[in-house]
Coordinates of C-alpha atoms and ligand atoms in Angstrom, one line a residue:
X53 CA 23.6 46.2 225.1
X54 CA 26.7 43.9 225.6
X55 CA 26.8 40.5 223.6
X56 CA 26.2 37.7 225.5
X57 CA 28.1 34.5 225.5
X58 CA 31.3 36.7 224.3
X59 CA 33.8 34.9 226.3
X60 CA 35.9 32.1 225.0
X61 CA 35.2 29.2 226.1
X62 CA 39.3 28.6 226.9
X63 CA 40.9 31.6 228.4
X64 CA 43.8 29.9 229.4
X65 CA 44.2 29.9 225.4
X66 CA 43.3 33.0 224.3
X67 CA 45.4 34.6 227.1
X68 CA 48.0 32.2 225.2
X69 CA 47.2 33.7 221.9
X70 CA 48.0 37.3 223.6
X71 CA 51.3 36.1 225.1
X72 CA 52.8 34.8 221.9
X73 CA 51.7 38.1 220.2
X74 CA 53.8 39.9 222.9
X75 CA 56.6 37.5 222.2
X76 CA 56.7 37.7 218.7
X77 CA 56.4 41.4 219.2
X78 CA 60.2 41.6 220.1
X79 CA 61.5 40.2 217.1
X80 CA 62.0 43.8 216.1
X81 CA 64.6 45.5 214.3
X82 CA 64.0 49.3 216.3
X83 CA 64.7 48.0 220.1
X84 CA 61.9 50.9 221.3
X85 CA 59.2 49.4 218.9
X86 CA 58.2 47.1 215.9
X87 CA 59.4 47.2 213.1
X88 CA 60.1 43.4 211.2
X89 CA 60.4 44.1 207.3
X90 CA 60.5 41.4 204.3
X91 CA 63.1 38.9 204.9
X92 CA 65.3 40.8 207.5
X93 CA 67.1 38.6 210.2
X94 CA 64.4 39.7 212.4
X95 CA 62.0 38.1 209.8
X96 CA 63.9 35.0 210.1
X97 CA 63.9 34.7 213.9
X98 CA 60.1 35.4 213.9
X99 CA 59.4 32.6 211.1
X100 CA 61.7 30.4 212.7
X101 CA 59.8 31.0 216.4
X102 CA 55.9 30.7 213.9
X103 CA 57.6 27.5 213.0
X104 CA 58.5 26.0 216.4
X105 CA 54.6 27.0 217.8
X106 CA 53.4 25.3 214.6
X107 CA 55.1 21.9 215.6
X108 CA 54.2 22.4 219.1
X109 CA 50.6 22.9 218.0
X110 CA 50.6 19.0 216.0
X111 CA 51.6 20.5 212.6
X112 CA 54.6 20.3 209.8
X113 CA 56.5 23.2 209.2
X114 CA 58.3 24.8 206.8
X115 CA 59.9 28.2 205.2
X116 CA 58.8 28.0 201.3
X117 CA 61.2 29.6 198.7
X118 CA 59.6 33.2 199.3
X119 CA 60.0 33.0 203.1
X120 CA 56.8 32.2 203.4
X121 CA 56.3 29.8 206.4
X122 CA 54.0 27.1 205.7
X123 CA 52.5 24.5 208.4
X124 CA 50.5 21.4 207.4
X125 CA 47.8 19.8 209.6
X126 CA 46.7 16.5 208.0
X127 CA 43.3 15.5 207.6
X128 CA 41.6 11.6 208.6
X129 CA 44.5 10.6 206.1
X130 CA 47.3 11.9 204.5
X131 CA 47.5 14.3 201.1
X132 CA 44.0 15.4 201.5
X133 CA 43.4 19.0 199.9
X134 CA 43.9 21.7 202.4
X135 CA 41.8 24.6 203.6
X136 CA 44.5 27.4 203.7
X137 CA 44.6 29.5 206.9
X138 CA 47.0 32.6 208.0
X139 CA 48.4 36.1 207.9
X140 CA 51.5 38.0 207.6
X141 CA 54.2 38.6 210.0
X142 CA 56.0 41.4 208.5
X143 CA 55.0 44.8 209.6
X144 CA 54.9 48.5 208.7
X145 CA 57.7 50.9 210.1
X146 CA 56.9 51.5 214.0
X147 CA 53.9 48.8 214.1
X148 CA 51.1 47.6 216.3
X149 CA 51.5 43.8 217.5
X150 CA 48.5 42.4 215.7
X151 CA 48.2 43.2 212.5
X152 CA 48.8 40.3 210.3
X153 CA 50.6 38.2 213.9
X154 CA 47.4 38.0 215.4
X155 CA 45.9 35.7 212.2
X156 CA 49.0 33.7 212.1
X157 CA 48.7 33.0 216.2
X158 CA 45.5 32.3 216.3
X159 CA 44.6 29.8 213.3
X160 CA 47.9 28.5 215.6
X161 CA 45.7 28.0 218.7
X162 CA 42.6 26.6 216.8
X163 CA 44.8 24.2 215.6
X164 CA 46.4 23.0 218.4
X165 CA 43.0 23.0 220.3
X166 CA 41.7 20.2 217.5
X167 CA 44.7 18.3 217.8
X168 CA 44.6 18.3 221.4
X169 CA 41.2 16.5 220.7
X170 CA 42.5 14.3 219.0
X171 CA 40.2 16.0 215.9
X172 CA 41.4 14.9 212.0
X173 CA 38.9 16.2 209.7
X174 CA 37.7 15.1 205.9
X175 CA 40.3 18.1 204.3
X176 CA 44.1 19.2 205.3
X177 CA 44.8 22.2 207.0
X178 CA 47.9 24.2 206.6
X179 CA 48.4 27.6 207.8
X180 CA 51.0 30.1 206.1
X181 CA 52.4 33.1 207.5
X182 CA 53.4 35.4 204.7
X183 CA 56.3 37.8 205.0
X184 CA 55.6 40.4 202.4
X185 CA 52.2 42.0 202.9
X186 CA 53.0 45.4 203.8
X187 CA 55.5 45.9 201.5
X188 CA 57.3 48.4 202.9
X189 CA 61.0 47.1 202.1
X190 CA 61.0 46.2 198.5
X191 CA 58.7 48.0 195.7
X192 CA 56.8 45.3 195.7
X193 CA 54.3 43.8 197.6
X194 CA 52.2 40.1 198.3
X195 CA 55.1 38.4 197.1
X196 CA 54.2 35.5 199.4
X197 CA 51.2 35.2 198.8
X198 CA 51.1 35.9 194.5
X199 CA 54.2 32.6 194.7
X200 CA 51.6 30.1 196.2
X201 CA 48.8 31.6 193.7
X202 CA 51.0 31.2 191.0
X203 CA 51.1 34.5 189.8
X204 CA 54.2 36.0 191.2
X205 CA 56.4 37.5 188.0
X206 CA 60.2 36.2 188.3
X207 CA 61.2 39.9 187.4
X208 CA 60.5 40.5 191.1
X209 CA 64.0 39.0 192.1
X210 CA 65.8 42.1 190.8
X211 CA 64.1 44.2 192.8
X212 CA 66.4 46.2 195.2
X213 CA 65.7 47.9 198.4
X214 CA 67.2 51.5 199.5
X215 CA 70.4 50.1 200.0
X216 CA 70.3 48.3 196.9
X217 CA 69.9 44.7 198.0
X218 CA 68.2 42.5 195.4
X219 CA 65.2 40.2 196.4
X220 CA 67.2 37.4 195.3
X221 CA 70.4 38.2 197.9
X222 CA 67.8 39.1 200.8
X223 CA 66.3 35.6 200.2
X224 CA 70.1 34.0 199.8
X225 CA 70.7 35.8 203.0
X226 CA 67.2 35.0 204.5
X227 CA 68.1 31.1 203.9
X228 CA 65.1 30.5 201.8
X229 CA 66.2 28.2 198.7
X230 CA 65.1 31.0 196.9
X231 CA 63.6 30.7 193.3
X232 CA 64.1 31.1 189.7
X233 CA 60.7 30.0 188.8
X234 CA 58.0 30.8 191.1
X235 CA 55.2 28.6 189.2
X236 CA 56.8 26.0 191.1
X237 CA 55.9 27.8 194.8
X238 CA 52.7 27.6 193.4
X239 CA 49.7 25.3 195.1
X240 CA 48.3 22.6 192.2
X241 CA 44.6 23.2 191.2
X242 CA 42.5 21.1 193.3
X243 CA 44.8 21.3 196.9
X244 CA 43.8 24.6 198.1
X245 CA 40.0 24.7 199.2
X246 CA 40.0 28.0 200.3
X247 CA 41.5 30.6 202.0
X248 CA 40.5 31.9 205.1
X249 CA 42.5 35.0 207.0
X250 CA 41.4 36.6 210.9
X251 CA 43.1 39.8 211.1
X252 CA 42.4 42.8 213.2
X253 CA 39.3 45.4 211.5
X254 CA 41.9 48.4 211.4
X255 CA 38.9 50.7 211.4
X256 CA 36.1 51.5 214.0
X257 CA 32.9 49.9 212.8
X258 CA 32.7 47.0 215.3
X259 CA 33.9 48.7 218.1
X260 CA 31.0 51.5 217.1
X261 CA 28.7 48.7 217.4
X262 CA 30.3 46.8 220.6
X263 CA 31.0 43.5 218.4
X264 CA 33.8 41.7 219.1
X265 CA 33.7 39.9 215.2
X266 CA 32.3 40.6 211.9
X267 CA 32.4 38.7 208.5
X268 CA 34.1 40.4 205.7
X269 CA 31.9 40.7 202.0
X270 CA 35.0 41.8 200.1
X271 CA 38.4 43.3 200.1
X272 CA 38.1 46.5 198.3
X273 CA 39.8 47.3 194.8
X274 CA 41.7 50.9 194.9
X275 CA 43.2 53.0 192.7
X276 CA 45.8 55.5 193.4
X277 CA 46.5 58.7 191.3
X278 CA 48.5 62.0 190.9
X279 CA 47.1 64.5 190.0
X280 CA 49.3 67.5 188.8
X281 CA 47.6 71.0 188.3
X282 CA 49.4 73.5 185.9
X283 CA 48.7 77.4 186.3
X284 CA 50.7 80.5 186.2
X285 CA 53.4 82.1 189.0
X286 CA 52.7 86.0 189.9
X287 CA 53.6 87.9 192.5
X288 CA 51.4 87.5 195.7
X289 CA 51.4 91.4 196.0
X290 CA 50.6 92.5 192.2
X291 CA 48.4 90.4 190.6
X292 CA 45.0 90.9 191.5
X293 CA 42.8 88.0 192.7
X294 CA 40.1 87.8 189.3
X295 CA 43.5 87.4 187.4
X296 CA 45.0 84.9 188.6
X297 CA 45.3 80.9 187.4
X298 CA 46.4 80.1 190.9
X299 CA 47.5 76.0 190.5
X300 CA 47.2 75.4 194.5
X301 CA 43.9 77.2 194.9
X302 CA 42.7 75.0 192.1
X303 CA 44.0 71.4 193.6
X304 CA 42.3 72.5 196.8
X305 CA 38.9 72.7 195.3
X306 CA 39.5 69.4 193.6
X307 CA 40.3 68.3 196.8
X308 CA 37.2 69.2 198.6
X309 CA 35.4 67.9 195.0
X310 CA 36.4 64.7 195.5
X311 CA 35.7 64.5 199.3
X312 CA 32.0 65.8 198.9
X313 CA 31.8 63.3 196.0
X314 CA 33.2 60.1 198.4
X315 CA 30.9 61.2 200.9
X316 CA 27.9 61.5 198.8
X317 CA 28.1 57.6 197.7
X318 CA 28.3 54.6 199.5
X319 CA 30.4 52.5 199.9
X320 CA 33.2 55.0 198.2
X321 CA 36.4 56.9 200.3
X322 CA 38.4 59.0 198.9
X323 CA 41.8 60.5 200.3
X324 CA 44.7 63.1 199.3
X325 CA 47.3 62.5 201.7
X326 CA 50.1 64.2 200.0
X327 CA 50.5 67.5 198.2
X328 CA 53.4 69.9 197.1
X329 CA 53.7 73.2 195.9
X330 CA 55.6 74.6 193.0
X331 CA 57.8 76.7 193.4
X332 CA 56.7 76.6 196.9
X333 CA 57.6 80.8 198.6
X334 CA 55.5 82.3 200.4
X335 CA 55.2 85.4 198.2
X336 CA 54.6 83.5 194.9
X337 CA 51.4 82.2 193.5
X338 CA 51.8 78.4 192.7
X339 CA 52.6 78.1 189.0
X340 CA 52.4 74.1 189.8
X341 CA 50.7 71.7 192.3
X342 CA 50.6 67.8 192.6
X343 CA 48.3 65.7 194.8
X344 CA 47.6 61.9 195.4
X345 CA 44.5 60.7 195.3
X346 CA 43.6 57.4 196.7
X347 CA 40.4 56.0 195.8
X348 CA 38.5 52.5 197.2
X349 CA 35.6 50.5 197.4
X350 CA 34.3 47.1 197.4
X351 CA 32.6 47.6 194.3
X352 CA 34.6 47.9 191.2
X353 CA 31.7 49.7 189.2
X354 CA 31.2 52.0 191.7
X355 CA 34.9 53.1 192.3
X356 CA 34.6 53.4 188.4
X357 CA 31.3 55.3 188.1
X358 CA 32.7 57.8 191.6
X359 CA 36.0 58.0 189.3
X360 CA 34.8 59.1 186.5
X361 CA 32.7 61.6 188.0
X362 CA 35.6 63.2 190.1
X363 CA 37.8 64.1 187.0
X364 CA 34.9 65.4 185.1
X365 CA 34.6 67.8 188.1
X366 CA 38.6 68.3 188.1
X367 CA 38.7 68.7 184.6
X368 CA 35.3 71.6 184.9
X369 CA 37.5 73.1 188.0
X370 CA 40.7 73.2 186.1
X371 CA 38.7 75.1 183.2
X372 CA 37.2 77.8 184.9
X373 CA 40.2 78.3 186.7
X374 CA 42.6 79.1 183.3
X375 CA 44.4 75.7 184.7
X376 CA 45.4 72.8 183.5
X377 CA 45.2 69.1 185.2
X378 CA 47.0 65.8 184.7
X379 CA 46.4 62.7 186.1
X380 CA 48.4 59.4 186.0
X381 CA 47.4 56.1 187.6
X382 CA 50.1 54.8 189.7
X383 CA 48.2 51.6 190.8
X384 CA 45.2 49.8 190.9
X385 CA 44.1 46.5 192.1
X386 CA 40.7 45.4 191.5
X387 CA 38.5 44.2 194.3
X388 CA 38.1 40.9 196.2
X389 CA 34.7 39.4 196.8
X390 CA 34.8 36.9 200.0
X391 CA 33.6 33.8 198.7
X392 CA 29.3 33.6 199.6
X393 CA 29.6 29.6 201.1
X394 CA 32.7 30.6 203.3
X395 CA 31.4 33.9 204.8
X396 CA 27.7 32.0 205.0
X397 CA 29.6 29.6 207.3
X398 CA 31.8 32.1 208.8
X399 CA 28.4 34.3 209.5
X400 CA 26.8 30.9 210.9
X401 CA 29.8 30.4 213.1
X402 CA 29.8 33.9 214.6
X403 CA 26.1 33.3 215.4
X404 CA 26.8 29.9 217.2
X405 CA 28.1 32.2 219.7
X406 CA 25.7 34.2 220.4
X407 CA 26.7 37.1 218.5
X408 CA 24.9 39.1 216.1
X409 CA 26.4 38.8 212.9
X410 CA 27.7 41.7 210.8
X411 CA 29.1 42.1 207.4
X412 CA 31.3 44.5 206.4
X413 CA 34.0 45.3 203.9
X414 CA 37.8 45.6 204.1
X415 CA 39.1 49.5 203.3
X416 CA 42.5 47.4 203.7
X417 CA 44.5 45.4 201.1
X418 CA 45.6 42.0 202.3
X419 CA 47.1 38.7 201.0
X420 CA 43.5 37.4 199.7
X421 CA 43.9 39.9 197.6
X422 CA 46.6 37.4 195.5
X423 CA 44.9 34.4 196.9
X424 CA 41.9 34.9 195.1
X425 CA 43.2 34.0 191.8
X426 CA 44.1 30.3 193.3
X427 CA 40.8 29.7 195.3
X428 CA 38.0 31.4 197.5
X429 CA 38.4 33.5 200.2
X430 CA 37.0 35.2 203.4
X431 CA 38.1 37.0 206.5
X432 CA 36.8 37.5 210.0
X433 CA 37.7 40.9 211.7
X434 CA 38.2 41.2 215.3
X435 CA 37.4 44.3 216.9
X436 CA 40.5 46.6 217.8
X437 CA 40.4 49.5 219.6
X438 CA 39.6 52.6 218.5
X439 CA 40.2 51.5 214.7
X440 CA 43.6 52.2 214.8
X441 CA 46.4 50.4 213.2
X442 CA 49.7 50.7 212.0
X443 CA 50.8 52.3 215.3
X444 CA 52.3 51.1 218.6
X445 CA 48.7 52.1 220.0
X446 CA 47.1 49.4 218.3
X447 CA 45.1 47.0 220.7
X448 CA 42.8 44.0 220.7
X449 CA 41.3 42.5 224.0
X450 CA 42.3 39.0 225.2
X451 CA 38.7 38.0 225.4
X452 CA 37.9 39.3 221.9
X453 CA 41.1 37.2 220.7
X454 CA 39.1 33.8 222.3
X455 CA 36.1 34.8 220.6
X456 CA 37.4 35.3 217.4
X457 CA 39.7 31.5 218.0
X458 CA 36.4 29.7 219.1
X459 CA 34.6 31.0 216.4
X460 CA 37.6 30.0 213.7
X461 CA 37.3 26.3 215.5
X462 CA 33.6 25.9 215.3
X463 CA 34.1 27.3 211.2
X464 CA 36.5 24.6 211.0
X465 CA 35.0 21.6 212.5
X466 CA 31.6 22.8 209.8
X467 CA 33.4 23.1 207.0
X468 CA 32.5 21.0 204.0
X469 CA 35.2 20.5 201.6
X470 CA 33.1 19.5 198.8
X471 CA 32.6 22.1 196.7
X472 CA 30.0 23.9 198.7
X473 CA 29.0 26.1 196.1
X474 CA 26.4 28.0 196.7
Ligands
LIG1288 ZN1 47.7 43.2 207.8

């Protein structure tokens, strides 16, 4: 049954919302598509453009050392603490419009809708659009957002890209003062009250359930891993099939071991998305094979316990196959609980509207992932369509974009900047 009382209640603004999305769409370096990577000149035009709507919309801008662009709203009187709003504007490779933008632009419009009112509240609000959340350019990644948390390690500046530009020239070149000491990027304790992020779902849950928002309960932790399976070559014609310690044959059934394994517990996915063969002929049995394997969840014990349990399988697979099996962790990050007081009011907000609240995790990492180590966090998810992301077909409806800016307004206007711990 559709939701009632879905439609913003200003579609002159949320049709705004979309337009500026488009706009911000062509700051691209690949004139067919999107592409806008960390501190690129596109970068620049699309902060500097994020910076002229922010002072249109009532608020101080500014590009921070890191390229982060960083607006200030002030409260009923100047220097109050600040509830932190935003996004990302960098992209992936080939990009949708609204991944990370669509925050940024609409914490924009909720903004400028208070100010319009003439509306100052009891606490500051500042929005930031980070530039290095998908970090595709450098081997690195949340650089924005670990700087304002005050975790960001200064050996990031010698970072280099594939042509071998340094993080310190791209920022020289970007024309952010740049930094030697990124504690001083950093928010003191006590100014940042939360931080609160919109962003497209990237999956298909609310569309599944014809909800334009939901509340997010965590961001989940993941681990990746690769996995390298030893057996021994032979000749595809000679040696006969009970003899053989076939390496690819083996990865495949850990494969599948750890897909029946995700599937049988909640909350868990599991995915190899890359595999090679050694030697790799067509007449040779594979003496050598290396997957990845991806594993996330929202819960940290249970990503442990479903860990733990796929290598004990890998390791009883590689025994009765005569194998052998390696794995190496190549990255983990643990995960992020969304704080309860903000996703209560988040949840209370949604159902202002009219619509039935649901709760879901993030599979996807994103710059509260950093911003949890300098104060709470949520997210709200608007629905996209068909789950996908990270692709030109990536696609959000103007009146789900209104919903998800009235709700962010009616969030703001209850917030309680005294501790609302809960
Ligand atoms: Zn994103």
């Amino acid at each position: 049954m559709p939701q009632p009382a879905t439609r913003s209640h200003d579609d002159n603004a949320a049709a705004l919302v979309m337009s500026r999305l488009d706009a911000l769409a062509r700051f691209s370096t690949d004139p067919d598509g999107l592409t806008r990577l960390y501190l690129t000149p596109e970068h620049r035009a699309a902060a500097d453009q994020v910076a002229a709507w922010m002072r249109e919309a009532g608020l101080a801008a500014r590009i921070d050392g890191v390229g982060n662009v960083i607006g200030r709203y002030e409260g009923a009187r100047p220097g109050l603490p600040a509830l932190l709003l935003g996004s990302h504007i960098d992209t992936v490779r080939n990009a949708g419009k609204y991944d990370g933008c669509f925050g940024v632009i609409a914490a924009i419009a909720a903004i400028s809708r208070l100010d319009a009112a003439g509306i100052r509240l009891n606490f500051a609000i500042e929005i930031i659009a980070f530039g290095d959340e998908e970090g595709v350019r450098f081997p690195v990644t949340l650089s924005g957002s670990r700087a304002l948390a005050g975790t960001l390690d200064p050996a990031v500046l010698d970072a280099t890209d594939e042509n071998g530009v340094s993080l310190r020239a791209a920022l020289a070149q970007f024309g952010s003062p740049g930094f030697e000491d990124p504690k001083r990027l950093a928010y003191r304790p006590g100014q940042a009250l939360g931080y609160c992020e919109l962003h497209i779902e990237q999956g298909p849950v609310l569309e599944a359930e014809d909800l334009p928002v939901g509340v997010v309960t965590a961001i989940a932790g993941a681990a990746r891993h690769s996995v390298e399976v030893t057996g021994v070559a032979g000749h595809s014609g000679t040696v006969p099939m009970a003899l053989r310690h076939d390496a690819l044959c083996a990865a495949s059934e850990m494969i599948l071991a750890a897909e029946r394994i995700a599937r049988d517990t909640e909350e868990l996915v599991a995915t190899t998305g890359m595999i090679a063969a050694r030697p790799g002929a067509v007449n040779v049995i594979a003496a050598g094979a290396k997957f990845s394997l991806d594993i996330r969840s929202a819960s940290d014990a249970i990503r442990a316990q479903a860990t733990r349990d796929i290598f004990a399988e890998f390791a009883a697979i590689a025994a009765r196959r005569g194998t052998t099996v390696d794995i190496g962790k190549t990255y983990e990050a643990a995960a992020a609980p969304c704080a309860r007081h903000l996703t209560d009011a988040l949840e209370a907000s949604v159902a202002r509207h009219g619509i039935r609240p649901r709760r879901l995790p993030s599979g996807a990492g994103h710059d509260g992932l950093a911003m949890i180590a300098l104060c709470p966090i949520a997210m709200l998810f608007v629905r996209c369509k068909g789950g996908i992301s990270h692709n030109p077909a990536e696609s959000i409806t103007t009146a789900d974009a209104g919903v998800a800016v009235d709700v962010l307004v009616d969030f703001l206007r209850h917030f309680d900047p005294e501790p609302a711990k809960g």
